[in-house]
Amino acid sequence: MNAIRRRLATTAGKASTRRYASTEHGHHSTASKPEPLGTGFYVLAAGIPLSLGVYAISRPGADGKPAALTKLISGYSDLKDRWATRNLLHANMMEQAAFEKHLFFGDKGSAHVNLKFPEIFNTGSPYNVQAGQGARNMESLVAHYEQLNAEAEAKKAKALAEKEG
């Protein structure tokens, strides 16, 4: 086994040796490439006429007219008033929304349970009613559901008071 391993190691060593294509023993030199002017030159070349143009439009006219740049800037001056109006309207809407929210959350609501169709409790086959199961007094049944509703409202009010407090 060692003999095979040694042979594989020497074969791998021979395969990884570096061979050079040429037989010369000197350094190879390549032809020089032309170098471009670069980005900085083009930025400078474009910046000079651009700055002269900005200077020219920023000067007032000979007859006292305001400069074109001044006219452009003053065209946006009315935005300040427009934004002030928008902010005032937004503040008024937010105050109204807060008032309505407090109005609705502060209301205790009605304690009355509206049973739209109380006779729903009497529907069904009269033959499936077991002894003592029938609801003869609807007032006690309505009172029972009003009590359940009042307890649920009390729990909600308590939870709301704990959340706010």
CSV table of C-alpha atoms in Angstrom, one decimal:
chain,number,residue,atom,x,y,z
A,1,MET,CA,0.0,0.0,0.0
A,2,ASN,CA,2.8,2.4,0.8
A,3,ALA,CA,4.3,1.8,-2.6
A,4,ILE,CA,1.1,2.9,-4.3
A,5,ARG,CA,0.8,6.0,-2.1
A,6,ARG,CA,4.5,7.0,-2.9
A,7,ARG,CA,3.9,6.6,-6.6
A,8,LEU,CA,0.8,8.7,-6.5
A,9,ALA,CA,2.5,11.4,-4.5
A,10,THR,CA,5.4,11.7,-7.0
A,11,THR,CA,3.0,11.7,-10.0
A,12,ALA,CA,0.9,14.5,-8.4
A,13,GLY,CA,4.1,16.4,-7.8
A,14,LYS,CA,5.2,16.2,-11.4
A,15,ALA,CA,1.7,17.2,-12.7
A,16,SER,CA,1.7,20.4,-10.6
A,17,THR,CA,5.1,21.7,-11.7
A,18,ARG,CA,5.0,25.0,-13.5
A,19,ARG,CA,6.2,25.1,-17.1
A,20,TYR,CA,6.9,28.2,-19.0
A,21,ALA,CA,6.0,28.6,-22.6
A,22,SER,CA,9.1,30.4,-23.7
A,23,THR,CA,12.7,29.4,-23.4
A,24,GLU,CA,14.0,32.9,-22.8
A,25,HIS,CA,15.1,33.8,-19.3
A,26,GLY,CA,14.2,37.5,-19.3
A,27,HIS,CA,11.1,39.5,-18.4
A,28,HIS,CA,8.5,40.0,-21.0
A,29,SER,CA,7.5,43.6,-21.7
A,30,THR,CA,4.2,44.5,-23.4
A,31,ALA,CA,3.5,47.4,-25.5
A,32,SER,CA,2.3,50.5,-23.6
A,33,LYS,CA,-1.4,51.3,-23.8
A,34,PRO,CA,-2.7,54.9,-24.4
A,35,GLU,CA,-3.9,56.4,-21.1
A,36,PRO,CA,-7.3,58.3,-21.2
A,37,LEU,CA,-7.6,61.8,-19.9
A,38,GLY,CA,-9.9,60.6,-17.0
A,39,THR,CA,-13.1,61.7,-15.4
A,40,GLY,CA,-11.6,64.7,-13.6
A,41,PHE,CA,-10.6,66.4,-16.8
A,42,TYR,CA,-14.1,66.1,-18.3
A,43,VAL,CA,-15.8,67.3,-15.1
A,44,LEU,CA,-13.5,70.4,-15.1
A,45,ALA,CA,-14.1,71.0,-18.8
A,46,ALA,CA,-17.9,70.9,-18.3
A,47,GLY,CA,-17.8,72.9,-15.1
A,48,ILE,CA,-16.2,76.0,-16.6
A,49,PRO,CA,-19.0,76.8,-19.1
A,50,LEU,CA,-21.7,75.7,-16.7
A,51,SER,CA,-20.4,78.1,-14.0
A,52,LEU,CA,-20.3,80.9,-16.6
A,53,GLY,CA,-23.9,80.1,-17.6
A,54,VAL,CA,-25.1,80.2,-14.0
A,55,TYR,CA,-23.3,83.5,-13.4
A,56,ALA,CA,-24.9,84.9,-16.5
A,57,ILE,CA,-28.5,84.0,-15.5
A,58,SER,CA,-28.0,85.3,-11.9
A,59,ARG,CA,-27.1,88.8,-13.0
A,60,PRO,CA,-30.0,91.3,-13.3
A,61,GLY,CA,-30.9,92.8,-16.6
A,62,ALA,CA,-29.5,96.2,-17.9
A,63,ASP,CA,-32.9,97.9,-17.5
A,64,GLY,CA,-33.3,96.7,-13.8
A,65,LYS,CA,-35.4,93.6,-14.5
A,66,PRO,CA,-34.8,90.8,-12.0
A,67,ALA,CA,-32.6,88.0,-13.0
A,68,ALA,CA,-34.0,84.7,-14.4
A,69,LEU,CA,-32.7,82.8,-11.4
A,70,THR,CA,-34.4,85.2,-9.1
A,71,LYS,CA,-37.7,84.8,-11.0
A,72,LEU,CA,-37.3,81.0,-10.7
A,73,ILE,CA,-36.7,81.1,-7.0
A,74,SER,CA,-39.6,83.6,-6.3
A,75,GLY,CA,-41.9,81.2,-8.2
A,76,TYR,CA,-41.7,78.8,-5.3
A,77,SER,CA,-42.2,81.4,-2.5
A,78,ASP,CA,-46.0,80.9,-2.5
A,79,LEU,CA,-45.5,77.3,-1.4
A,80,LYS,CA,-45.0,78.6,2.1
A,81,ASP,CA,-48.5,80.0,2.3
A,82,ARG,CA,-50.0,76.9,0.6
A,83,TRP,CA,-48.3,74.6,3.1
A,84,ALA,CA,-49.4,76.7,6.1
A,85,THR,CA,-53.0,76.4,4.9
A,86,ARG,CA,-52.7,72.7,4.4
A,87,ASN,CA,-51.2,72.3,7.9
A,88,LEU,CA,-54.0,74.3,9.5
A,89,LEU,CA,-56.6,72.2,7.7
A,90,HIS,CA,-54.9,69.0,8.8
A,91,ALA,CA,-54.6,70.2,12.4
A,92,ASN,CA,-58.3,71.0,12.5
A,93,MET,CA,-59.3,67.6,11.0
A,94,MET,CA,-57.1,65.8,13.6
A,95,GLU,CA,-58.7,67.8,16.5
A,96,GLN,CA,-62.2,67.0,15.2
A,97,ALA,CA,-61.2,63.3,14.9
A,98,ALA,CA,-59.9,63.3,18.4
A,99,PHE,CA,-63.1,64.9,19.7
A,100,GLU,CA,-65.2,62.3,18.0
A,101,LYS,CA,-63.1,59.5,19.3
A,102,HIS,CA,-63.4,60.7,22.9
A,103,LEU,CA,-67.1,61.2,22.3
A,104,PHE,CA,-67.7,57.6,21.1
A,105,PHE,CA,-65.3,55.9,23.6
A,106,GLY,CA,-66.7,57.9,26.5
A,107,ASP,CA,-70.4,56.9,25.8
A,108,LYS,CA,-71.7,54.2,28.0
A,109,GLY,CA,-74.1,53.0,25.3
A,110,SER,CA,-77.6,51.7,25.7
A,111,ALA,CA,-78.4,49.0,28.4
A,112,HIS,CA,-81.4,47.9,26.3
A,113,VAL,CA,-81.0,44.7,24.4
A,114,ASN,CA,-83.1,44.9,21.3
A,115,LEU,CA,-84.7,41.6,20.6
A,116,LYS,CA,-86.1,42.1,17.1
A,117,PHE,CA,-88.1,38.9,17.2
A,118,PRO,CA,-88.7,37.6,20.7
A,119,GLU,CA,-91.0,34.9,19.5
A,120,ILE,CA,-87.8,33.1,18.1
A,121,PHE,CA,-87.6,31.4,21.5
A,122,ASN,CA,-91.1,29.9,20.9
A,123,THR,CA,-90.4,28.5,17.5
A,124,GLY,CA,-89.9,24.8,16.9
A,125,SER,CA,-91.9,21.7,17.3
A,126,PRO,CA,-94.1,21.6,20.4
A,127,TYR,CA,-93.6,17.8,20.6
A,128,ASN,CA,-89.8,18.0,21.2
A,129,VAL,CA,-90.2,20.1,24.4
A,130,GLN,CA,-89.4,18.2,27.5
A,131,ALA,CA,-91.3,18.7,30.8
A,132,GLY,CA,-90.3,22.0,32.4
A,133,GLN,CA,-88.2,23.2,29.4
A,134,GLY,CA,-90.7,25.5,27.8
A,135,ALA,CA,-90.3,29.3,28.4
A,136,ARG,CA,-93.7,30.5,29.4
A,137,ASN,CA,-92.5,33.8,30.8
A,138,MET,CA,-90.7,35.8,28.2
A,139,GLU,CA,-90.0,38.7,30.5
A,140,SER,CA,-87.7,36.6,32.6
A,141,LEU,CA,-85.9,35.5,29.5
A,142,VAL,CA,-85.5,39.1,28.2
A,143,ALA,CA,-84.3,40.1,31.7
A,144,HIS,CA,-81.7,37.3,31.6
A,145,TYR,CA,-80.2,38.5,28.3
A,146,GLU,CA,-80.2,42.1,29.5
A,147,GLN,CA,-78.3,41.0,32.6
A,148,LEU,CA,-75.7,39.2,30.4
A,149,ASN,CA,-75.4,42.3,28.2
A,150,ALA,CA,-74.9,44.5,31.3
A,151,GLU,CA,-72.2,42.3,32.6
A,152,ALA,CA,-70.4,42.3,29.3
A,153,GLU,CA,-70.6,46.1,29.1
A,154,ALA,CA,-69.3,46.4,32.6
A,155,LYS,CA,-66.3,44.1,31.7
A,156,LYS,CA,-65.6,46.3,28.7
A,157,ALA,CA,-65.8,49.5,30.7
A,158,LYS,CA,-63.5,48.1,33.4
A,159,ALA,CA,-60.9,47.0,30.8
A,160,LEU,CA,-61.1,50.4,29.1
A,161,ALA,CA,-60.6,52.1,32.4
A,162,GLU,CA,-57.6,50.0,33.2
A,163,LYS,CA,-56.1,50.6,29.8
A,164,GLU,CA,-56.5,54.4,30.0
A,165,GLY,CA,-55.4,54.6,33.7
